[in-house]
C-alpha cells in the first residue's frame, strides 16, 4: 500500500501481529454463488466487442444523455467511463448553475453523489479489516466507546459484516433529520448516532431467507461504520478518508466536509429540487450522517476511485487495498436466493445481460447518482445529475441498460409460464410493504401514506407487480418461488415462513437490501383509511348534534347531556388531530429539509386527551341502554359513534400516533 494507515500504536501492533494470520483470508463466509437459470437467464453474446473506441463511446453517451436530460427535464449531469485502468470518458452535460450559465464540467464541478459516499466509508473500514484492526465477525460494540447497542436478541450481536451487508436488523428513520437545511442542525457523529439510534426489530440476517431473514438498507449503520473507522484509527473521519483514500488516489477535488471547504466551494454544482412542478435551485443539503452520504466530488475524481476498485485496489503505483482484501470486498457476502442479486461488502450486485455489476446508487433531494463496476471486464460507469427526479429514478437505469445493450449485449430467452401456475398463483397474491421503515416511532405513520407493493395474478398465468414505478410489471415463474420479468432480465423471489406460507418478497426493488413482507391484516391501509373516514364523519356528526340540541332542547338527565358533550369533545379533538396531521405531512412534503413542524408534536397530544374521554363514551353507551336515554335511534347512533371512536384510537395506535415520540 502507498502508506501504512495512520492508526494508534496499539492498532499498529495489532496490524503486524496479525499479518501471519491473514485475517482477510480467514474472514471468508459461506454464501450461495449466483446461479443463472438455464434457458431463462440472459446469455452474453460471444460476439460482443465491448468498448472499441473513445469516439464511439462519447458519441453514444452524448446521444443517450441528451435524450434522457430532455425527457427527465434535468438541469445538468456528468458521466465517467473507465476501462483497463484508463479514463475513457469524463464529460459534463447541461448546467452546474443554470441561473449563472455555468456549464457542468467533469474535471471541475463537484456533485453530491449521496449514498455513493458509502463506498468510501466501506473501503476505509475494509482497510482496517485488512490491517487486522477490525474483525468482520466481531460484535460492533467492541469498537464503540461512546454508547452501546442494546442486546435485544440475546446471543445475536450485530457484527461488522452485518453493517457491510445492511443485515443488522434495524428499523429505519429519516423524516425531519437525515438531510437538513443548515449547518447548525448537524450533530457530532456519536451524538447523532445516539439521538437517532434505531430499534433492533429483527435478528441479524443469518442467510436463511426462508425463515424471515431480511436485509434492510440503513444509513445509521453506515454512519456507525464511519464512527468505527474513527475510533479504531484515532483519526477524525474526514482526516482518515483524506489521508488514506483521497491522497493516494489523487482525488484533490473531493471532500466529505460540510460545508464544502472554501477552496472547492466555487465549483460546487447547484442542486435543483421540484417545486410547483418545476426544477428550482435549492440550498446546500447537510447530511446528518456524513459517512453515509455527505461527499462532494468531481466525476473525474470518482473515476480514479472506480479504477482503483476495478484494478483490485490499485491506481498506478498507489494502492488503497491489497488484492486479497479488494477481492473479498467484491465477492458475494450475502445472498437471499441463489438466482437473485446479492450483497458484497459495501457494494451490492446487479446482473444485466448476464454480467455481474457491482453497484451503489445515491439519492438526495437534489441529486441522482449511480456507480456501476463491471468487475470482470474492468469497466466502470458513473452517472450523476444535479436534479431531483420528475419521472422516478429511471434515468440511471435507462443509461446503464442502453450502455450494456450496446457494448455487452445478450440474448434473453423467451419464457412460457408453467401450465399449472394458476393453481399456485394465490400463494403469492397480496399486499407487501418494504421492510425499510420506522417500527417504534411516530414516523411509522408515513408507511400508511405509501401504497406499498401489490401482487396480483394475471390471466396469462403470470404475476403483476405494482408499486415500483408508474406501470405494472409482469413476472413469470422460472424456478420454485422465483420469477423473472417477462420482458427483462430482472429476477425476484418469494420466501416462506415457518408454516410454509409465502410471507416475504425478496429483491422487490431489484436490490438485495430491498426486501418486503406481506402486510398483516391489522395494518392493511385501506382498512385504516375506511376507519378514519367513517370516524371523521361520526365525529363531525357528534359535534353538530350537540350544537343543535344545546340550542333547542336542554331537558333530560344531566348525565345524558354530559354523554353528548363528551362525544362532541372527542370529535373535536380527533378532527383537530386529523387537520394538524394533514398540515404536518404537507409541510414535510413541501420542505423536506426542515424538522418536524411543531404542530405535529402538538397533534400527538390530542389522541391522548381523547383516550380517557373515549373510555367515558363506552361507559355512557352502556348507561344509555340501561337507563333508556334518548330514542332507540339516538342510542344506536351514540353507540356507533363510540365504536368508531374506539376503532379510530386503535388505528392511531397501530401507526404509533399515541404516546410515541417524534425524532427531534
XYZ file of C-alpha atoms in Angstrom:
664
model
C 0.000 0.000 0.000
C 1.192 3.543 -0.587
C 1.050 4.331 3.134
C 0.660 2.375 6.326
C -2.626 3.521 7.810
C -2.101 6.216 10.406
C -3.517 4.344 13.354
C -2.538 4.472 17.050
C 0.312 2.377 18.432
C -1.980 -0.355 19.769
C -3.690 -0.756 16.423
C -0.317 -0.777 14.603
C 0.821 -3.559 16.898
C -2.316 -5.476 16.009
C -1.527 -4.982 12.322
C 1.932 -6.520 12.471
C 0.936 -9.264 14.910
C -1.857 -10.355 12.613
C -0.070 -10.373 9.255
C 0.855 -14.024 9.574
C -2.757 -14.881 10.434
C -4.054 -13.396 7.170
C -7.360 -12.132 8.645
C -8.685 -11.317 5.196
C -8.445 -14.934 4.128
C -9.824 -16.193 7.458
C -12.847 -13.880 7.395
C -14.497 -15.643 4.465
C -18.134 -16.640 4.926
C -20.007 -19.354 3.134
C -22.673 -17.954 0.836
C -24.567 -19.146 -2.193
C -22.972 -18.324 -5.515
C -25.164 -16.731 -8.133
C -26.788 -19.449 -10.219
C -28.107 -18.489 -13.660
C -31.158 -20.498 -14.685
C -30.567 -22.452 -17.832
C -32.839 -21.378 -20.638
C -34.105 -18.427 -18.569
C -31.232 -16.163 -17.592
C -29.776 -13.885 -20.284
C -26.844 -15.323 -22.213
C -23.979 -12.918 -23.061
C -23.352 -12.809 -26.789
C -19.927 -14.127 -27.694
C -19.515 -11.586 -30.492
C -19.866 -8.638 -28.073
C -16.835 -6.445 -28.757
C -17.120 -4.187 -25.725
C -15.987 -0.588 -25.960
C -13.969 -0.259 -29.151
C -13.105 3.434 -29.292
C -13.344 6.630 -27.255
C -15.016 8.440 -30.140
C -17.763 5.856 -30.453
C -18.276 5.843 -26.681
C -18.555 9.624 -26.488
C -20.986 9.841 -29.394
C -23.141 7.124 -27.846
C -23.179 8.632 -24.335
C -23.880 12.073 -25.822
C -26.959 10.729 -27.547
C -28.301 8.894 -24.504
C -27.625 11.752 -22.092
C -29.136 14.415 -24.319
C -32.286 12.344 -24.761
C -32.506 11.458 -21.085
C -31.964 15.022 -19.899
C -34.679 16.252 -22.208
C -37.126 13.557 -21.118
C -36.328 13.999 -17.418
C -36.142 17.810 -17.588
C -32.699 17.546 -15.985
C -30.598 20.688 -15.481
C -27.138 19.109 -15.643
C -25.221 15.883 -15.339
C -21.859 14.148 -15.569
C -20.777 10.751 -16.861
C -17.457 8.981 -16.404
C -16.448 5.698 -18.039
C -13.263 3.795 -17.203
C -11.721 0.662 -18.709
C -8.500 -1.251 -18.077
C -7.126 1.382 -15.728
C -7.854 4.339 -18.019
C -10.488 7.056 -18.063
C -12.181 6.754 -21.463
C -14.730 9.484 -20.889
C -15.382 12.138 -18.246
C -17.850 14.676 -19.531
C -20.374 17.193 -18.289
C -23.789 17.920 -19.772
C -26.076 20.871 -19.221
C -25.560 23.294 -16.362
C -23.902 23.167 -12.968
C -25.607 26.510 -12.295
C -28.412 27.240 -14.746
C -29.099 30.751 -13.473
C -25.460 31.828 -13.761
C -24.922 29.968 -17.047
C -22.128 27.787 -15.626
C -21.676 24.571 -17.604
C -21.261 21.189 -15.937
C -17.599 20.127 -16.089
C -16.464 16.613 -15.140
C -12.992 17.876 -14.166
C -14.038 20.901 -12.107
C -17.668 20.601 -10.982
C -18.317 18.966 -7.630
C -21.564 16.987 -7.471
C -23.241 15.422 -4.429
C -23.364 11.652 -5.104
C -25.352 10.883 -1.952
C -25.069 7.275 -0.857
C -22.269 6.540 -3.314
C -20.291 8.174 -0.477
C -20.803 4.907 1.400
C -18.353 3.110 -0.875
C -15.573 5.287 0.513
C -16.659 4.542 4.084
C -16.795 0.812 3.361
C -13.381 0.952 1.686
C -11.955 2.708 4.742
C -13.445 0.069 7.040
C -12.113 -2.682 4.787
C -8.641 -1.169 5.086
C -8.876 -1.668 8.852
C -10.165 -5.214 8.358
C -7.194 -5.914 6.101
C -4.850 -4.419 8.691
C -6.251 -6.726 11.365
C -7.537 -3.828 13.462
C -11.186 -4.768 12.854
C -12.748 -8.218 12.554
C -15.650 -8.781 10.201
C -17.371 -11.109 12.620
C -16.832 -9.146 15.832
C -19.653 -7.533 17.785
C -19.646 -3.874 16.739
C -19.909 -2.862 20.411
C -16.271 -3.928 20.674
C -15.318 -0.839 18.673
C -17.694 1.670 20.290
C -16.820 3.635 23.427
C -19.432 6.405 23.176
C -22.526 4.171 23.598
C -23.563 0.538 23.302
C -26.124 -1.113 21.060
C -28.698 -2.994 23.170
C -28.551 -6.784 23.338
C -32.109 -7.049 22.047
C -31.637 -10.560 20.671
C -29.544 -12.412 23.212
C -26.535 -14.104 21.692
C -27.094 -12.481 18.296
C -24.986 -9.317 18.249
C -24.698 -7.016 15.270
C -21.370 -7.705 13.593
C -19.188 -5.599 11.336
C -20.190 -7.881 8.469
C -23.847 -7.027 9.168
C -23.015 -3.348 8.717
C -21.346 -4.046 5.359
C -24.334 -6.035 4.077
C -27.164 -3.970 5.627
C -28.310 -7.060 7.500
C -28.215 -5.767 11.100
C -31.996 -5.923 11.547
C -32.532 -2.223 12.287
C -35.610 -0.114 11.713
C -35.177 2.991 9.579
C -35.821 6.660 10.205
C -35.123 9.777 8.185
C -38.000 12.241 8.195
C -37.050 15.632 9.536
C -33.399 14.935 10.346
C -31.446 12.860 7.800
C -30.900 15.796 5.440
C -31.150 19.249 6.980
C -31.092 22.814 5.751
C -28.334 24.422 7.816
C -25.046 23.548 9.451
C -26.270 24.481 12.936
C -28.603 21.472 12.946
C -25.788 18.963 12.425
C -24.660 16.901 15.409
C -21.301 15.292 16.087
C -21.329 11.720 14.716
C -21.560 9.979 18.108
C -24.279 12.386 19.246
C -26.312 11.849 16.080
C -25.949 8.071 16.364
C -27.094 8.187 19.980
C -30.046 10.537 19.485
C -31.384 8.724 16.428
C -30.432 5.157 17.367
C -32.939 2.859 15.642
C -34.536 -0.070 17.394
C -33.426 -3.577 16.575
C -36.593 -5.029 15.083
C -35.294 -8.388 13.859
C -32.224 -10.541 14.487
C -29.235 -10.015 12.178
C -29.651 -11.985 8.968
C -28.047 -15.406 9.136
C -28.539 -16.307 5.496
C -31.688 -18.410 5.854
C -34.062 -16.143 3.969
C -36.835 -18.733 4.136
C -37.490 -18.100 7.811
C -37.825 -14.352 7.982
C -34.232 -13.300 7.416
C -34.222 -9.963 5.661
C -31.720 -7.268 4.812
C -32.760 -3.637 5.087
C -30.745 -0.658 3.925
C -29.517 1.533 6.794
C -27.895 4.962 6.744
C -27.465 4.760 10.513
C -25.442 1.554 10.220
C -23.120 3.198 7.693
C -22.567 6.172 9.976
C -21.735 3.668 12.710
C -19.135 2.188 10.339
C -17.668 5.679 9.980
C -17.502 6.026 13.768
C -15.692 2.684 13.990
C -13.166 3.916 11.416
C -12.565 6.981 13.560
C -12.428 5.118 16.875
C -10.047 2.427 15.661
C -7.763 4.676 13.624
C -7.623 7.513 16.132
C -8.324 9.973 13.329
C -11.380 12.116 12.747
C -13.393 10.512 9.925
C -12.672 13.255 7.375
C -8.953 13.088 8.131
C -8.893 9.333 7.703
C -10.649 9.454 4.329
C -8.432 12.273 3.100
C -5.175 10.630 4.170
C -5.937 7.035 3.231
C -8.155 7.299 0.144
C -8.185 10.791 -1.362
C -4.433 11.449 -1.133
C -3.252 8.079 -2.524
C -5.706 8.341 -5.422
C -5.003 11.986 -6.188
C -8.618 12.965 -5.505
C -7.916 16.652 -4.917
C -11.425 17.831 -5.715
C -13.305 15.685 -3.230
C -14.444 16.146 0.354
C -16.852 14.804 2.960
C -16.747 18.083 4.875
C -19.866 20.178 5.354
C -19.923 22.914 4.257
C -17.533 22.318 1.365
C -14.086 23.882 2.049
C -13.705 27.368 0.628
C -11.103 26.281 -1.949
C -13.687 23.991 -3.583
C -16.875 25.930 -2.908
C -16.965 27.957 -6.127
C -17.019 24.743 -8.190
C -19.909 23.123 -6.330
C -22.881 22.306 -8.534
C -26.188 23.861 -7.604
C -28.797 21.260 -6.693
C -32.297 21.507 -8.150
C -35.443 20.252 -6.458
C -39.026 20.022 -7.623
C -41.156 22.972 -6.536
C -44.514 23.759 -8.058
C -43.905 21.113 -10.703
C -40.657 22.765 -11.829
C -36.968 22.279 -11.047
C -35.722 25.206 -8.983
C -32.344 25.876 -7.317
C -32.196 24.733 -3.696
C -29.812 25.414 -0.810
C -26.893 23.151 0.058
C -28.008 19.917 1.721
C -26.375 18.998 5.021
C -26.337 15.260 5.710
C -26.745 14.276 9.369
C -24.768 11.051 8.786
C -21.692 12.216 6.808
C -20.205 8.742 6.386
C -23.463 7.699 4.697
C -23.803 10.496 2.181
C -22.101 13.881 2.602
C -19.444 13.589 -0.107
C -18.911 16.270 -2.762
C -16.641 15.262 -5.643
C -15.940 15.630 -9.331
C -16.733 12.855 -11.767
C -13.044 12.672 -12.663
C -12.091 12.075 -9.040
C -14.691 9.337 -8.652
C -13.350 7.775 -11.863
C -9.990 7.376 -10.121
C -11.667 5.580 -7.219
C -13.545 3.431 -9.725
C -10.297 2.448 -11.432
C -8.720 1.517 -8.096
C -11.545 -0.920 -7.353
C -11.572 -2.255 -10.911
C -7.820 -2.928 -10.528
C -8.228 -4.831 -7.227
C -7.287 -1.867 -5.053
C -4.592 -0.168 -7.146
C -4.343 3.019 -9.168
C -0.972 3.015 -10.883
C 1.699 2.726 -8.185
C -0.717 3.635 -5.405
C -2.879 1.142 -3.581
C -5.849 1.617 -1.250
C -6.468 -2.107 -0.690
C -4.431 -5.244 -1.128
C -5.585 -7.617 -3.849
C -6.994 -10.178 -1.414
C -8.904 -7.544 0.554
C -10.285 -5.937 -2.614
C -11.425 -9.273 -3.997
C -13.068 -10.189 -0.718
C -14.836 -6.840 -0.663
C -16.118 -7.507 -4.179
C -17.219 -11.097 -3.530
C -20.799 -12.030 -2.747
C -21.225 -11.899 1.035
C -24.988 -12.267 1.455
C -27.444 -13.868 -0.930
C -31.188 -14.027 -0.283
C -31.598 -16.544 -3.104
C -29.028 -18.132 -5.453
C -30.918 -16.829 -8.500
C -31.092 -13.223 -7.221
C -28.587 -10.441 -6.901
C -26.680 -10.483 -3.624
C -24.679 -8.130 -1.456
C -20.918 -7.788 -1.435
C -19.103 -5.958 1.382
C -20.479 -2.464 0.855
C -21.315 -2.921 -2.805
C -24.412 -4.710 -3.998
C -24.760 -6.819 -7.104
C -26.672 -6.233 -10.267
C -26.839 -8.712 -13.128
C -27.533 -7.172 -16.518
C -27.238 -9.070 -19.795
C -25.719 -11.994 -17.921
C -22.850 -9.951 -16.488
C -22.151 -9.168 -12.860
C -22.030 -5.497 -11.903
C -21.014 -4.071 -8.528
C -23.318 -1.159 -7.868
C -24.175 1.626 -5.499
C -26.786 4.279 -6.148
C -27.237 7.576 -4.355
C -30.131 9.986 -3.985
C -30.551 13.267 -2.179
C -33.475 15.634 -2.611
C -31.466 17.293 -5.419
C -29.065 14.731 -6.956
C -29.410 11.274 -8.537
C -26.328 9.101 -8.874
C -25.215 5.592 -9.761
C -21.818 3.883 -9.617
C -21.546 0.718 -11.769
C -18.489 -1.521 -11.930
C -18.313 -4.454 -14.340
C -15.636 -6.040 -12.238
C -14.801 -8.923 -14.598
C -14.472 -6.604 -17.596
C -12.529 -3.894 -15.731
C -15.163 -1.338 -16.787
C -16.853 1.340 -14.720
C -19.764 3.684 -15.455
C -20.525 6.660 -13.177
C -23.592 8.846 -13.629
C -24.876 11.850 -11.677
C -27.403 14.610 -12.338
C -27.981 17.679 -10.189
C -31.762 17.487 -10.396
C -34.451 15.708 -8.455
C -36.422 13.207 -10.471
C -39.655 14.314 -12.078
C -40.293 10.877 -13.600
C -38.977 8.480 -10.971
C -35.397 7.219 -10.926
C -35.448 5.731 -14.415
C -32.656 7.842 -15.988
C -29.755 5.983 -14.446
C -31.322 2.585 -15.117
C -32.007 3.541 -18.723
C -28.412 4.729 -19.205
C -26.965 1.520 -17.785
C -29.192 -0.723 -19.883
C -28.521 1.279 -23.043
C -24.774 1.037 -22.306
C -24.963 -2.708 -21.697
C -27.121 -3.396 -24.750
C -24.638 -1.574 -26.980
C -21.333 -2.854 -25.643
C -22.216 -6.046 -23.748
C -25.424 -7.373 -25.354
C -27.085 -10.654 -24.551
C -29.839 -12.965 -25.673
C -32.859 -13.048 -23.365
C -34.671 -16.369 -23.755
C -38.433 -16.229 -24.032
C -40.158 -17.979 -21.158
C -43.557 -19.651 -21.149
C -45.496 -19.638 -17.881
C -45.892 -23.071 -16.287
C -49.228 -24.586 -17.264
C -50.126 -25.287 -13.628
C -49.214 -21.869 -12.256
C -52.848 -20.783 -11.918
C -53.221 -23.417 -9.198
C -50.453 -21.781 -7.148
C -50.824 -18.102 -8.021
C -52.956 -17.378 -4.961
C -49.991 -18.240 -2.733
C -48.246 -15.067 -3.850
C -51.133 -12.646 -4.318
C -51.424 -9.876 -1.766
C -50.104 -6.577 -0.479
C -46.453 -6.275 0.560
C -44.508 -3.493 2.254
C -40.788 -2.719 2.082
C -39.237 -3.511 5.441
C -37.208 -0.301 5.408
C -39.343 1.914 7.617
C -39.832 3.014 11.212
C -41.430 0.487 13.551
C -41.266 2.114 17.001
C -41.601 5.863 16.388
C -44.330 8.131 15.061
C -42.599 8.003 11.680
C -44.238 4.614 11.156
C -47.367 6.564 10.192
C -45.719 7.535 6.923
C -45.919 3.866 5.894
C -49.679 4.352 5.844
C -49.251 7.074 3.237
C -47.263 4.890 0.841
C -49.118 2.463 -1.339
C -46.676 -0.391 -0.866
C -46.454 -3.230 -3.365
C -49.374 -5.170 -4.738
C -49.043 -8.619 -6.305
C -51.936 -9.907 -8.382
C -52.466 -12.814 -10.749
C -52.972 -12.249 -14.462
C -54.989 -14.246 -16.966
C -51.673 -15.207 -18.636
C -50.521 -17.392 -15.719
C -48.140 -14.673 -14.553
C -47.944 -12.230 -11.678
C -48.407 -8.473 -11.939
C -46.439 -6.238 -9.582
C -47.451 -2.633 -8.973
C -45.921 -0.079 -6.636
C -42.458 0.262 -8.225
C -42.582 2.972 -10.849
C -45.693 4.095 -12.640
C -46.516 0.906 -14.531
C -47.338 -2.665 -13.617
C -44.607 -5.173 -14.389
C -45.283 -8.770 -15.379
C -43.365 -11.708 -13.912
C -43.194 -15.352 -14.931
C -42.250 -18.256 -12.657
C -38.872 -19.730 -13.653
C -37.971 -21.759 -10.533
C -39.720 -22.571 -7.258
C -40.885 -19.256 -5.720
C -38.644 -17.442 -8.251
C -39.808 -15.134 -11.048
C -38.215 -13.322 -13.983
C -39.629 -10.186 -15.503
C -41.236 -11.313 -18.728
C -39.577 -8.576 -20.846
C -36.355 -8.080 -18.908
C -33.624 -9.968 -17.067
C -34.631 -8.764 -13.574
C -35.437 -11.541 -11.091
C -37.260 -11.595 -7.774
C -38.321 -14.350 -5.413
C -40.665 -15.077 -2.556
C -39.745 -16.831 0.670
C -41.810 -18.619 3.264
C -42.353 -18.500 6.997
C -42.056 -21.361 9.459
C -45.509 -22.624 8.474
C -44.565 -22.801 4.806
C -46.706 -19.813 3.824
C -45.416 -17.202 1.369
C -44.606 -14.245 3.614
C -41.732 -12.291 2.080
C -40.853 -10.733 -1.254
C -37.102 -10.688 -1.893
C -35.273 -8.124 -4.034
C -38.560 -6.410 -4.785
C -36.641 -3.264 -5.716
C -34.122 -5.393 -7.666
C -31.650 -4.936 -4.787
C -30.561 -7.374 -2.050
C -31.315 -4.754 0.626
C -34.848 -4.166 -0.684
C -36.948 -6.855 0.949
C -40.673 -6.712 1.618
C -43.076 -8.573 3.872
C -46.715 -9.467 3.469
C -48.748 -6.732 5.131
C -50.590 -8.066 8.212
C -54.362 -7.751 8.064
C -54.254 -5.343 11.017
C -52.019 -2.973 9.021
C -53.921 -3.069 5.746
C -54.014 0.599 4.632
C -57.496 0.517 3.024
C -58.924 -0.744 6.329
C -57.391 2.186 8.195
C -58.453 4.735 5.596
C -62.013 3.420 5.907
C -61.943 3.594 9.715
C -60.578 7.121 9.663
C -63.060 8.338 7.051
C -66.074 6.885 8.872
C -64.760 8.129 12.208
C -64.314 11.644 10.864
C -67.942 11.663 9.680
C -69.118 10.374 13.059
C -67.047 12.955 14.928
C -68.436 15.745 12.791
C -71.981 14.476 13.347
C -71.423 14.355 17.122
C -70.305 17.969 17.172
C -73.216 19.121 15.018
C -75.708 17.106 17.091
C -74.506 18.675 20.322
C -74.767 22.186 18.904
C -78.312 21.552 17.679
C -79.537 20.025 20.914
C -77.734 22.595 23.042
C -79.696 25.328 21.321
C -83.074 23.608 21.014
C -83.518 21.059 23.812
C -81.618 21.013 27.106
C -84.105 18.891 29.053
C -83.337 15.395 30.199
C -80.854 13.723 32.566
C -77.675 15.670 33.196
C -75.642 12.531 32.557
C -77.196 12.197 29.115
C -76.174 15.760 28.281
C -72.689 15.012 29.615
C -72.526 11.948 27.372
C -73.289 14.027 24.280
C -70.839 16.701 25.387
C -68.118 14.054 25.841
C -68.754 12.661 22.351
C -68.528 16.135 20.859
C -65.304 16.835 22.762
C -63.763 13.594 21.461
C -64.934 14.513 17.983
C -63.382 17.984 18.171
C -60.061 16.616 19.472
C -59.784 13.928 16.804
C -60.915 16.162 13.956
C -58.320 18.716 15.023
C -55.745 15.914 15.099
C -56.578 14.953 11.516
C -56.262 18.553 10.368
C -52.917 19.090 12.126
C -51.581 15.761 10.871
C -52.501 16.661 7.285
C -50.864 20.070 7.654
C -47.716 18.419 9.072
C -47.481 15.989 6.153
C -47.930 18.871 3.721
C -45.202 20.894 5.464
C -42.761 17.979 5.400
C -43.530 17.295 1.746
C -43.020 20.905 0.700
C -39.960 21.457 2.921
C -38.137 18.096 3.188
C -35.030 19.657 4.779
C -36.992 21.159 7.682
C -37.529 19.404 11.035
C -40.890 18.062 12.092
C -43.247 21.032 12.427
C -44.242 21.894 15.990
C -47.872 21.229 15.111
C -47.037 17.545 14.602
C -45.882 17.146 18.207
C -48.919 19.134 19.281
C -51.204 16.931 17.238
C -49.954 13.812 19.037
C -51.291 15.169 22.349
C -54.871 15.228 21.084
C -55.404 11.427 20.854
C -54.014 11.139 24.388
C -56.613 13.643 25.555
C -59.288 11.726 23.649
C -58.262 8.366 25.109
C -59.857 8.682 28.592
C -62.820 10.558 27.130
C -63.418 7.669 24.723
C -63.421 5.380 27.753
C -66.171 7.546 29.213
C -68.104 7.222 25.956
C -68.026 3.426 26.334
C -69.465 3.775 29.823
C -72.099 6.250 28.653
C -73.125 3.880 25.839
C -73.871 1.166 28.376
C -75.777 3.590 30.599
C -77.795 4.887 27.661
C -79.177 1.402 27.006
C -79.653 0.571 30.695
C -81.449 3.839 31.508
C -83.240 4.345 28.236
C -81.733 7.698 27.340
C -82.927 9.201 24.064
C -84.745 7.267 21.384
C -83.618 3.874 20.107
C -82.120 5.644 17.082
C -80.293 8.046 19.400
C -78.828 5.170 21.405
C -77.799 3.355 18.204
C -76.050 6.413 16.753
C -74.266 7.115 20.042
C -73.085 3.510 20.278
C -71.908 3.612 16.655
C -70.004 6.847 17.300
C -68.424 5.254 20.367
C -67.402 2.162 18.403
C -65.810 4.318 15.705
C -64.014 6.407 18.333
C -62.522 3.214 19.773
C -61.610 1.957 16.285
C -60.020 5.313 15.493
C -57.798 5.102 18.599
C -56.846 1.549 17.651
C -55.906 2.735 14.171
C -53.736 5.519 15.593
C -52.036 3.085 17.967
C -51.182 0.738 15.075
C -49.316 3.617 13.403
C -47.628 4.813 16.611
C -49.602 8.028 16.841
C -50.466 7.694 20.516
C -47.816 8.268 23.149
C -44.823 7.649 20.850
C -42.024 10.184 20.496
C -41.149 12.191 17.418
C -37.436 12.247 16.407
C -36.125 15.698 17.326
